[in-house]
Coordinates of C-alpha atoms in Angstrom, one line a residue:
X863 CA 42.3 26.3 11.2
X864 CA 45.8 24.4 10.9
X865 CA 47.8 25.0 7.4
X866 CA 46.5 20.8 6.7
X867 CA 43.2 21.8 5.8
X868 CA 44.0 25.3 4.4
X869 CA 46.0 23.3 1.8
X870 CA 44.1 20.6 0.5
X871 CA 40.9 22.9 0.6
X872 CA 43.2 25.2 -1.9
X873 CA 43.6 22.5 -3.7
X874 CA 41.1 21.2 -4.1
X875 CA 39.3 24.4 -5.3
X876 CA 41.6 25.1 -7.9
X877 CA 41.6 22.0 -9.3
X878 CA 37.8 22.6 -9.7
X879 CA 39.1 25.3 -11.5
X880 CA 40.6 24.5 -13.9
X881 CA 37.9 21.9 -14.9
X882 CA 35.0 24.4 -15.2
X883 CA 38.0 26.6 -17.0
X884 CA 38.5 24.1 -19.7
X885 CA 34.4 23.0 -20.1
X886 CA 34.3 26.9 -21.0
X887 CA 37.0 26.4 -23.1
X888 CA 36.8 23.9 -25.5
X889 CA 33.8 22.5 -24.9
X890 CA 30.9 23.1 -27.7
X891 CA 28.5 23.3 -25.4
X892 CA 30.2 24.8 -22.3
X893 CA 27.6 27.2 -21.5
X894 CA 25.1 23.5 -20.9
X895 CA 27.7 22.1 -18.9
X896 CA 28.3 25.2 -16.4
X897 CA 24.7 25.5 -16.4
X898 CA 24.3 21.7 -14.8
X899 CA 27.4 22.2 -12.7
X900 CA 26.0 25.3 -11.0
X901 CA 22.5 23.6 -11.3
X902 CA 23.4 21.2 -8.6
X903 CA 23.6 24.4 -6.2
X904 CA 19.7 24.5 -6.2
X905 CA 18.6 20.8 -6.6
X906 CA 21.6 18.2 -6.9
X907 CA 19.0 15.5 -8.7
X908 CA 17.3 17.3 -11.2
X909 CA 20.4 18.9 -12.0
X910 CA 22.0 15.2 -12.7
X911 CA 18.7 14.1 -14.5
X912 CA 18.5 17.0 -16.8
X913 CA 22.2 16.3 -17.3
X914 CA 20.9 12.3 -18.2
X915 CA 18.3 13.6 -20.4
X916 CA 20.3 15.8 -22.6
X917 CA 23.1 12.9 -22.9
X918 CA 21.0 10.3 -23.7
X919 CA 18.8 13.2 -26.3
X920 CA 22.3 13.6 -27.8
X921 CA 22.8 17.2 -27.0
X922 CA 25.8 16.1 -25.0
X923 CA 28.3 13.2 -24.4
X924 CA 27.9 11.2 -21.3
X925 CA 31.1 11.6 -19.9
X926 CA 30.7 16.0 -20.2
X927 CA 27.4 15.4 -18.4
X928 CA 28.1 13.4 -15.7
X929 CA 31.4 15.4 -14.9
X930 CA 29.6 18.6 -14.9
X931 CA 26.9 16.8 -12.6
X932 CA 29.5 15.4 -10.2
X933 CA 32.0 18.3 -9.9
X934 CA 28.7 20.4 -9.2
X935 CA 27.9 18.3 -6.6
X936 CA 31.5 17.3 -5.1
X937 CA 31.7 21.3 -5.3
X938 CA 28.7 21.9 -3.2
X939 CA 29.8 19.3 -0.9
X940 CA 33.4 21.4 0.1
X941 CA 31.3 24.1 0.3
X942 CA 28.9 22.7 3.0
X943 CA 32.2 20.9 4.8
X944 CA 33.8 24.1 4.2
X945 CA 30.9 26.0 5.9
X946 CA 31.4 24.2 9.0
X947 CA 34.5 24.0 9.4
X948 CA 35.8 27.7 8.7
X949 CA 32.5 29.0 10.8
X950 CA 30.3 26.3 11.8
X951 CA 27.9 27.0 14.2
X952 CA 28.1 30.4 14.3
X953 CA 25.9 30.8 11.2
X954 CA 22.9 29.1 12.0
X955 CA 21.8 31.5 14.6
X956 CA 21.6 34.2 10.8
X957 CA 17.7 33.2 10.2
X958 CA 18.9 32.4 6.3
X959 CA 20.5 30.3 7.0
X960 CA 17.7 28.1 7.5
X961 CA 16.8 27.7 4.0
X962 CA 20.5 25.4 4.1
X963 CA 20.4 23.3 7.2
X964 CA 18.5 23.7 11.0
X965 CA 20.5 23.8 14.1
X966 CA 18.8 20.5 15.6
X967 CA 19.4 19.0 12.3
X968 CA 23.3 19.5 12.4
X969 CA 22.7 17.9 16.1
X970 CA 21.2 15.1 14.8
X971 CA 24.1 14.6 12.3
X972 CA 26.7 14.6 14.4
X973 CA 25.0 12.3 16.5
X974 CA 25.9 9.8 13.6
X975 CA 28.5 11.4 12.5
X976 CA 30.1 10.3 16.5
X977 CA 28.6 7.4 16.2
X978 CA 29.4 5.5 12.6
X979 CA 32.5 7.7 11.9
X980 CA 33.9 9.2 8.1
X981 CA 31.2 5.9 6.5
X982 CA 28.1 8.2 7.4
X983 CA 29.6 10.1 4.1
X984 CA 29.1 7.6 2.3
X985 CA 25.6 5.4 3.6
X986 CA 23.6 10.2 3.7
X987 CA 24.3 10.5 -0.2
X988 CA 22.2 8.5 -0.9
X989 CA 19.7 8.8 1.2
X990 CA 17.8 12.6 0.4
X991 CA 17.6 15.1 3.2
X992 CA 20.4 14.3 4.9
X993 CA 23.4 15.4 3.5
X994 CA 24.0 19.1 4.0
X995 CA 23.3 18.6 7.6
X996 CA 25.8 15.6 8.2
X997 CA 28.6 17.1 5.7
X998 CA 28.3 20.5 7.6
X999 CA 28.4 18.6 11.1
X1000 CA 31.6 17.0 9.9
X1001 CA 33.2 20.4 9.4
X1002 CA 32.1 21.9 12.1
X1003 CA 34.3 19.5 14.3
X1004 CA 37.0 19.8 12.4
X1005 CA 37.1 16.2 10.8
X1006 CA 40.9 15.6 8.9
X1007 CA 40.2 17.3 5.8
X1008 CA 42.0 15.3 3.2
X1009 CA 39.9 11.8 4.1
X1010 CA 36.8 13.5 3.8
X1011 CA 37.5 15.1 0.4
X1012 CA 38.0 11.6 -1.0
X1013 CA 35.2 10.1 0.1
X1014 CA 33.0 13.3 -0.9
X1015 CA 34.7 12.1 -4.1
X1016 CA 33.7 8.7 -3.5
X1017 CA 30.2 9.5 -2.9
X1018 CA 29.9 11.7 -5.8
X1019 CA 31.8 9.3 -8.3
X1020 CA 28.8 6.5 -7.3
X1021 CA 25.6 8.5 -7.2
X1022 CA 26.4 10.9 -9.8
X1023 CA 26.9 7.9 -12.8
X1024 CA 24.4 5.8 -11.6
X1025 CA 21.6 8.5 -11.8
X1026 CA 23.1 10.4 -14.9
X1027 CA 23.5 6.8 -16.1
X1028 CA 19.8 6.2 -15.7
X1029 CA 18.5 9.4 -16.9
X1030 CA 20.3 8.7 -20.2
X1031 CA 18.8 5.4 -21.1
X1032 CA 15.3 7.4 -20.6
X1033 CA 16.6 10.1 -22.7
X1034 CA 17.2 7.7 -25.3
X1035 CA 13.9 6.4 -25.6
X1036 CA 12.2 9.9 -25.2
X1037 CA 14.2 10.4 -29.2
X1038 CA 12.7 7.4 -30.2
X1039 CA 9.2 8.7 -29.2
X1040 CA 9.8 12.1 -30.0
X1041 CA 10.3 10.4 -34.0
X1042 CA 7.2 8.7 -33.2
X1043 CA 5.2 11.6 -31.7
X1044 CA 6.4 14.2 -31.8
X1045 CA 3.5 16.8 -30.4
X1046 CA 4.0 14.9 -27.4
X1047 CA 7.7 15.2 -27.0
X1048 CA 7.9 18.0 -24.7
X1049 CA 5.0 17.0 -22.3
X1050 CA 7.2 13.5 -22.5
X1051 CA 10.4 14.8 -21.8
X1052 CA 8.9 16.8 -18.6
X1053 CA 7.2 13.7 -17.3
X1054 CA 10.2 12.0 -17.4
X1055 CA 12.3 13.9 -15.8
X1056 CA 9.6 15.2 -12.7
X1057 CA 8.7 11.2 -12.3
X1058 CA 13.0 9.9 -12.1
X1059 CA 13.1 13.2 -9.4
X1060 CA 10.4 11.1 -7.4
X1061 CA 11.7 8.0 -8.2
X1062 CA 15.2 8.7 -6.5
X1063 CA 13.8 11.2 -3.9
X1064 CA 11.4 9.4 -2.3
X1065 CA 11.8 5.7 -3.7
X1066 CA 15.0 4.6 -3.2
X1067 CA 13.8 5.8 0.9
X1068 CA 11.8 3.0 0.9
X1069 CA 14.4 0.6 0.6
X1070 CA 14.6 0.7 4.8
X1071 CA 12.1 0.8 7.7
X1072 CA 12.2 4.7 9.0
X1073 CA 12.4 5.6 4.5
X1074 CA 9.5 4.2 4.5
X1075 CA 8.0 5.8 8.1
X1076 CA 8.9 8.9 6.5
X1077 CA 7.1 8.8 3.5
X1078 CA 4.7 7.4 5.6
X1079 CA 4.0 11.1 7.5
X1080 CA 5.0 12.7 5.0
X1081 CA 1.6 11.4 3.3
X1082 CA -0.2 12.4 6.3
X1083 CA 1.2 15.7 6.2
X1084 CA -0.6 15.6 2.6
X1085 CA -3.9 13.9 2.3
X1086 CA -5.1 14.6 6.7
X1087 CA -5.5 19.0 6.5
X1088 CA -5.2 19.0 9.9
X1089 CA -1.1 19.3 9.6
X1090 CA -1.5 21.9 6.7
X1091 CA 0.3 25.3 7.3
X1092 CA -2.2 27.5 8.2
X1093 CA -2.6 29.5 4.9
X1094 CA -4.0 26.3 3.5
X1095 CA -7.0 26.5 4.6
X1096 CA -7.8 29.8 6.2
X1097 CA -7.2 31.2 3.0
X1098 CA -10.8 30.4 2.6
X1099 CA -11.7 31.6 5.7
X1100 CA -10.5 35.3 5.5
X1101 CA -12.5 35.2 1.8
X1102 CA -15.9 34.7 3.7
X1103 CA -14.9 37.4 6.1
X1104 CA -13.6 39.4 4.0
X1105 CA -17.2 38.8 2.3
X1106 CA -19.1 39.4 5.7
X1107 CA -17.5 42.7 6.1
X1108 CA -18.1 43.8 2.6
X1109 CA -20.8 42.9 1.3
X1110 CA -23.2 41.6 3.8
X1111 CA -23.2 44.1 6.2
X1112 CA -21.0 46.7 4.4
X1113 CA -18.8 47.6 6.7
X1114 CA -15.3 46.1 6.6
X1115 CA -14.1 46.8 10.5
X1116 CA -17.2 46.0 11.9
X1117 CA -15.8 42.2 13.5
X1118 CA -13.5 44.7 15.8
X1119 CA -16.2 45.8 18.0
X1120 CA -17.2 42.0 18.8
X1121 CA -15.0 42.4 21.8
X1122 CA -14.6 45.8 23.1
X1123 CA -12.0 44.4 26.0
X1124 CA -9.4 43.2 23.4
X1125 CA -7.6 45.7 21.0
X1126 CA -9.8 45.2 17.5
X1127 CA -11.7 42.5 19.2
X1128 CA -8.7 40.1 19.8
X1129 CA -7.8 39.9 15.8
X1130 CA -4.3 40.8 16.6
X1131 CA -1.8 42.3 19.5
X1132 CA -4.1 41.3 22.5
X1133 CA -2.2 41.7 25.8
X1134 CA -2.7 38.5 28.0
X1135 CA -1.4 40.6 31.2
X1136 CA -4.0 43.7 30.5
X1137 CA -6.8 41.4 29.7
X1138 CA -6.4 39.2 32.2
X1139 CA -6.0 42.4 34.8
X1140 CA -9.8 43.2 33.5
X1141 CA -10.9 39.6 35.2
X1142 CA -12.6 40.2 39.0
X1143 CA -9.7 38.8 41.4
X1144 CA -13.4 36.8 43.3
X1145 CA -13.3 35.3 39.6
X1146 CA -13.4 31.5 39.4
X1147 CA -10.5 29.0 38.5
X1148 CA -8.5 32.2 38.3
X1149 CA -4.8 31.2 38.1
X1150 CA -1.6 33.1 40.0
X1151 CA -0.1 35.1 37.8
X1152 CA 1.8 38.3 37.1
X1153 CA 3.7 40.1 34.8
X1154 CA 7.5 39.9 33.8
X1155 CA 8.7 43.3 32.0
X1156 CA 11.7 43.7 29.9
X1157 CA 15.2 44.2 31.1
X1158 CA 18.2 42.2 31.4
X1159 CA 18.0 38.4 32.5
X1160 CA 18.8 38.7 35.6
X1161 CA 16.8 41.6 36.4
X1162 CA 14.2 39.3 35.0
X1163 CA 15.1 36.7 36.9
X1164 CA 15.2 38.8 40.5
X1165 CA 11.7 39.2 39.5
X1166 CA 10.8 35.6 39.1
X1167 CA 11.9 34.7 41.9
X1168 CA 10.4 38.1 43.9
X1169 CA 7.2 37.4 42.1
X1170 CA 6.4 33.7 42.9
X1171 CA 7.3 34.2 46.3
X1172 CA 4.6 37.1 46.8
X1173 CA 2.7 34.5 45.2
X1174 CA 3.3 31.9 46.5
X1175 CA 4.7 29.5 43.9
X1176 CA 6.8 27.0 43.7
X1177 CA 8.0 25.2 40.3
X1178 CA 7.3 23.9 38.1
X1179 CA 5.9 27.2 36.6
X1180 CA 4.5 28.2 33.3
X1181 CA 6.2 31.4 31.6
X1182 CA 4.7 32.3 27.8
X1183 CA 4.8 35.7 26.1
X1184 CA 2.4 38.2 26.5
X1185 CA 1.7 38.1 23.0
X1186 CA 1.8 35.1 21.1
X1187 CA -0.1 32.6 19.1
X1188 CA 0.1 28.7 19.0
X1189 CA 1.1 27.6 21.9
X1190 CA 4.9 29.8 20.7
X1191 CA 7.5 30.3 23.2
X1192 CA 5.1 28.7 26.0
X1193 CA 6.9 26.3 27.8
X1194 CA 6.5 24.5 31.5
X1195 CA 9.7 25.9 33.6
X1196 CA 10.9 23.2 35.9
X1197 CA 13.2 24.9 37.8
X1198 CA 14.9 28.3 37.7
X1199 CA 18.1 27.2 35.7
X1200 CA 15.4 26.7 33.1
X1201 CA 13.8 30.1 33.7
X1202 CA 17.0 31.9 33.4
X1203 CA 17.6 30.5 30.3
X1204 CA 13.9 31.3 29.2
X1205 CA 14.1 34.6 29.9
X1206 CA 17.7 35.1 28.7
X1207 CA 15.8 34.2 25.1
X1208 CA 12.5 34.9 24.7
X1209 CA 12.4 39.3 24.5
X1210 CA 9.5 41.6 25.5
X1211 CA 6.3 41.5 28.3
X1212 CA 6.8 37.7 29.5
X1213 CA 3.8 36.3 31.6
X1214 CA 4.6 33.9 34.9
X1215 CA 1.8 31.6 35.6
X1216 CA 1.2 29.1 38.5
X1217 CA 0.8 25.5 37.2
X1218 CA -2.5 23.7 36.8
X1219 CA -2.2 19.6 36.3
X1220 CA -5.3 18.0 35.3
X1221 CA -6.2 17.3 32.1
X1222 CA -7.0 20.5 29.6
X1223 CA -10.0 21.2 27.3
X1224 CA -11.2 24.1 24.9
X1225 CA -14.5 25.7 25.1
X1226 CA -15.7 27.7 23.3
X1227 CA -17.7 30.3 23.9
X1228 CA -20.4 33.4 22.8
X1229 CA -23.3 35.7 24.0
X1230 CA -25.2 38.7 22.8
X1231 CA -24.6 41.7 24.4
X1232 CA -28.8 41.4 25.0
X1233 CA -28.7 38.2 26.3
X1234 CA -28.4 36.9 29.8
X1235 CA -27.3 33.9 29.1
X1236 CA -24.2 32.5 26.6
X1237 CA -23.6 29.6 25.3
X1238 CA -21.1 27.1 24.6
X1239 CA -20.1 26.6 20.7
X1240 CA -17.5 23.8 20.5
X1241 CA -15.7 21.7 23.6
X1242 CA -12.6 20.1 22.6
X1243 CA -10.5 17.6 24.6
X1244 CA -6.8 18.3 24.2
X1245 CA -5.0 14.8 23.9
X1246 CA -1.2 14.6 24.7
X1247 CA 1.1 11.5 23.3
X1248 CA 2.7 9.4 24.3
X1249 CA 5.4 6.3 23.6
X1250 CA 6.1 3.1 25.6
X1251 CA 9.2 1.2 26.2
X1252 CA 9.7 -1.7 25.7
X1253 CA 13.1 -2.6 26.7
X1254 CA 14.5 -2.6 23.2
X1255 CA 13.7 0.3 21.3
X1256 CA 15.5 3.3 21.4
X1257 CA 13.1 6.9 22.2
X1258 CA 14.0 7.5 18.5
X1259 CA 12.6 4.3 17.1
X1260 CA 9.6 4.4 19.2
X1261 CA 8.6 7.8 17.9
X1262 CA 8.9 6.3 14.0
X1263 CA 7.0 3.5 15.4
X1264 CA 4.0 6.1 16.7
X1265 CA 0.5 6.1 14.4
X1266 CA 0.4 9.6 15.1
X1267 CA 3.5 11.4 15.6
X1268 CA 5.1 10.7 12.4
X1269 CA 2.9 12.8 10.8
X1270 CA 5.5 14.7 12.9
X1271 CA 8.4 12.9 13.0
X1272 CA 10.7 16.7 13.1
X1273 CA 8.8 18.5 15.8
X1274 CA 9.4 15.5 17.9
X1275 CA 12.7 14.9 16.9
X1276 CA 13.9 17.9 17.8
X1277 CA 12.4 17.9 21.6
X1278 CA 13.6 15.6 22.1
X1279 CA 17.0 15.3 20.3
X1280 CA 19.4 14.6 23.6
X1281 CA 17.3 11.8 24.6
X1282 CA 17.4 10.1 20.6
X1283 CA 19.6 7.3 21.3
X1284 CA 18.2 5.8 25.0
X1285 CA 16.3 2.9 25.1
X1286 CA 13.3 3.1 27.9
X1287 CA 13.1 0.2 30.6
X1288 CA 10.0 -2.1 29.4
X1289 CA 6.5 -0.1 30.4
X1290 CA 7.8 3.1 31.1
X1291 CA 6.1 5.7 29.7
X1292 CA 6.7 9.3 28.1
X1293 CA 5.4 11.6 26.9
X1294 CA 5.7 13.8 24.0
X1295 CA 4.7 16.8 24.9
X1296 CA 2.7 18.7 27.7
X1297 CA 1.2 21.7 26.0
X1298 CA -2.5 21.6 24.8
X1299 CA -1.9 22.4 21.3
X1300 CA -2.4 21.2 18.1
X1301 CA 0.9 23.1 15.6
X1302 CA 2.6 21.7 19.5
X1303 CA 1.0 17.9 18.5
X1304 CA -1.3 16.9 21.0
X1305 CA -4.5 15.5 19.9
X1306 CA -7.7 17.1 19.5
X1307 CA -11.4 15.3 20.1
X1308 CA -14.2 16.3 19.6
X1309 CA -16.0 17.1 23.2
X1310 CA -19.4 17.7 22.4
X1311 CA -20.8 15.0 24.8
X1312 CA -19.6 16.8 27.5
X1313 CA -22.0 20.0 27.7
X1314 CA -24.0 20.1 30.7
X1315 CA -25.7 23.3 32.1
X1316 CA -23.8 22.8 34.5
X1317 CA -20.6 23.5 32.5
X1318 CA -22.6 26.1 30.2
X1319 CA -23.4 27.7 34.4
X1320 CA -19.6 27.7 34.7
X1321 CA -18.6 28.8 31.9
X1322 CA -20.7 31.8 31.3
X1323 CA -19.9 32.8 34.4
X1324 CA -16.4 33.1 34.5
X1325 CA -16.8 35.0 30.7
X1326 CA -19.6 37.9 32.4
X1327 CA -16.4 38.5 35.1
X1328 CA -14.4 39.7 31.6
X1329 CA -16.2 43.0 31.3
X1330 CA -16.4 43.6 27.8
X1331 CA -15.9 39.9 26.6
X1332 CA -19.0 38.1 24.5
X1333 CA -16.8 35.7 22.2
X1334 CA -14.0 33.4 22.2
X1335 CA -11.9 30.6 23.6
X1336 CA -11.5 29.3 27.0
X1337 CA -8.5 27.0 27.5
X1338 CA -9.3 25.3 30.3
X1339 CA -7.5 22.9 32.6
X1340 CA -9.7 19.8 34.9
X1341 CA -9.2 16.9 36.8
X1342 CA -11.0 15.0 34.3
X1343 CA -14.1 14.6 32.0
X1344 CA -16.6 14.7 35.1
X1345 CA -15.6 17.3 37.1
X1346 CA -16.2 19.2 33.8
X1347 CA -19.1 18.6 32.8
X1348 CA -19.9 19.0 37.0
X1349 CA -18.5 22.7 35.8
X1350 CA -16.3 21.5 39.3
X1351 CA -12.4 23.1 39.4
X1352 CA -11.7 24.4 36.5
X1353 CA -8.2 26.0 35.8
X1354 CA -8.1 28.8 33.4
X1355 CA -5.1 28.9 31.5
X1356 CA -5.7 30.9 28.9
X1357 CA -8.4 33.3 27.4
X1358 CA -8.5 33.9 23.8
X1359 CA -10.6 36.9 21.1
X1360 CA -11.7 36.7 17.9
X1361 CA -9.6 35.0 15.8
X1362 CA -9.7 31.6 18.4
X1363 CA -10.8 29.1 16.4
X1364 CA -13.3 26.3 17.4
X1365 CA -10.8 23.7 17.9
X1366 CA -12.8 20.2 17.6
X1367 CA -12.8 20.7 14.0
X1368 CA -8.9 19.4 14.7
X1369 CA -10.3 15.8 15.0
X1370 CA -9.2 13.6 12.6
X1371 CA -13.4 12.4 12.0
X1372 CA -13.3 16.1 10.1
X1373 CA -13.0 16.8 6.7
X1374 CA -11.8 20.2 5.1
X1375 CA -15.7 21.4 4.4
X1376 CA -16.2 20.4 7.9
X1377 CA -14.0 22.9 9.4
X1378 CA -14.3 25.9 7.0
X1379 CA -18.4 24.8 7.7
X1380 CA -17.6 25.8 11.6
X1381 CA -15.3 28.1 10.7
X1382 CA -17.5 30.5 8.1
X1383 CA -20.4 29.6 10.9
X1384 CA -18.2 31.2 13.9
X1385 CA -17.0 34.3 12.0
X1386 CA -20.8 35.4 10.9
X1387 CA -21.6 35.0 14.5
X1388 CA -19.0 37.1 15.6
X1389 CA -20.3 39.9 13.2
X1390 CA -23.8 40.1 14.3
X1391 CA -22.7 40.2 18.2
X1392 CA -20.1 43.2 17.1
X1393 CA -23.5 44.2 15.1
X1394 CA -25.1 44.8 18.4
X1395 CA -22.0 46.1 20.4
X1396 CA -21.5 48.7 17.7
X1397 CA -25.1 50.3 17.6
X1398 CA -24.5 50.3 21.6
X1399 CA -21.1 52.7 21.3
X1400 CA -18.5 50.2 20.8
X1401 CA -15.9 52.0 18.5
X1402 CA -15.2 50.4 15.7
X1403 CA -11.2 50.3 14.5
X1404 CA -10.4 52.7 11.9
X1405 CA -8.3 50.4 8.7
X1406 CA -5.6 52.3 9.3
X1407 CA -5.0 51.6 12.9
X1408 CA -5.7 47.8 12.0
X1409 CA -3.6 47.5 9.6
X1410 CA -0.3 49.0 11.4
X1411 CA -1.0 46.8 14.5
X1412 CA -1.6 43.6 12.6
X1413 CA 1.6 44.9 10.5
X1414 CA 3.3 45.2 14.1
X1415 CA 1.5 42.2 15.5
X1416 CA 3.4 39.9 13.0
X1417 CA 7.2 41.3 13.3
X1418 CA 6.0 40.2 17.5
X1419 CA 5.4 36.6 16.3
X1420 CA 8.3 36.6 14.0
X1421 CA 10.6 37.0 16.4
X1422 CA 9.1 33.9 19.0
X1423 CA 9.4 31.8 15.7
X1424 CA 12.8 32.7 15.6
X1425 CA 13.5 31.2 19.2

């Protein structure tokens, strides 16, 4: 770092330290002001609102309250800028840094910074959720320190008195309310603080089109369960599974016998390669595949070359972890450089698989061991979203305009981060995804109308070619709906065990209670099949082995989420 940068940062921190020391030594409410100062590091808006409410109620004078909030915001801005300046992007490699800012957010902010220059600092001060990445980006490109310190100060001077002042006016009204309705004062203060936070945090974005679209996406994620985190949906399913094991069947680990061909029935830890090795080579629809063992990137890319030559494969191909869920780290590989990059960043055993074109479907299958035939209990159409160019709007604008993509805005902005400023030609269609995974942006639709005797017989034949498989979901590719209904040309992409879902429940027409009802019935069926298997001598997992393997599986999945 140049001497000028060190000089100005040192001056800034010395001055700020002096002001904080002044508060401690001369202010009656010194610790309250220090609390506001450090509170801005957690939430600038809530700390400033608190400062205003305290000022309005007469516990702090307005100047001191505003100064404490301003200094905290200013120091926080300098810290973020300094992290970018002194350390830069290497800090983003650490998992703990994600609570501060993501690398993709920094990429977007850097493009905005390069486009708008230093004045982006003023703009982002009034746009919640954009400041951290922008200030870090400015530091990481070693922007001139003095101009940025001055702009940080100007932005904070414009924003802080406004936020504290409005909160102070509200606080003064609350004092009058307190004098008349003392019993309701505390709830009123808490409500006022939260209301102000939501007004500044969510109200200001309503002033811009993109801000309104972002809030639209947040609303969709809040009210449509299909976008909720897994734990928010599956807590009820987990309780039902525990009930089935402990109460109804009185064998807590019974369900682990549902698929003898998979560890623990396919609940966790199933190896795609180990399962595929059990399938008869004559099984219809089986794509060419092979495991790629761990090693250096050079060793692994050489193994990929040898496998492709042996199997007669050409790019594109599919690479995915041998053990993974919800499409984590699965990628369609267009050429060798991309393959080399994927192998370098994805640890552990991988699966190299032939790429199959066509439409993707999810089919859930179940068969009792005592029955000669199984049945299909769910069919899902997996549709990929797309945007269409109009010759005027950028890729980013088109994503914002899409009625569904807006609910997964960050996902798609990250996926197209290098193309966001491109203006597609009029009529140019750009697929937003390639993989049939709901968590990665696919639209799932109920395909019950596709069920035919021909399809049932075809899936039954494929399932019976996997010894010990009775319950789970197949992911297929087919030319289209008619080919699927005829059971013609189905390609097996993947086989999933006990924890796979009847994915038609993610159709937007269905609510949460329909999903729960479906999943409850699915797990009851799994226990009934497992009961037959256990009676025939299939071993049930021990609790100790199950817990050990599931914890190890979670650790492996966590590594994949870091990619």
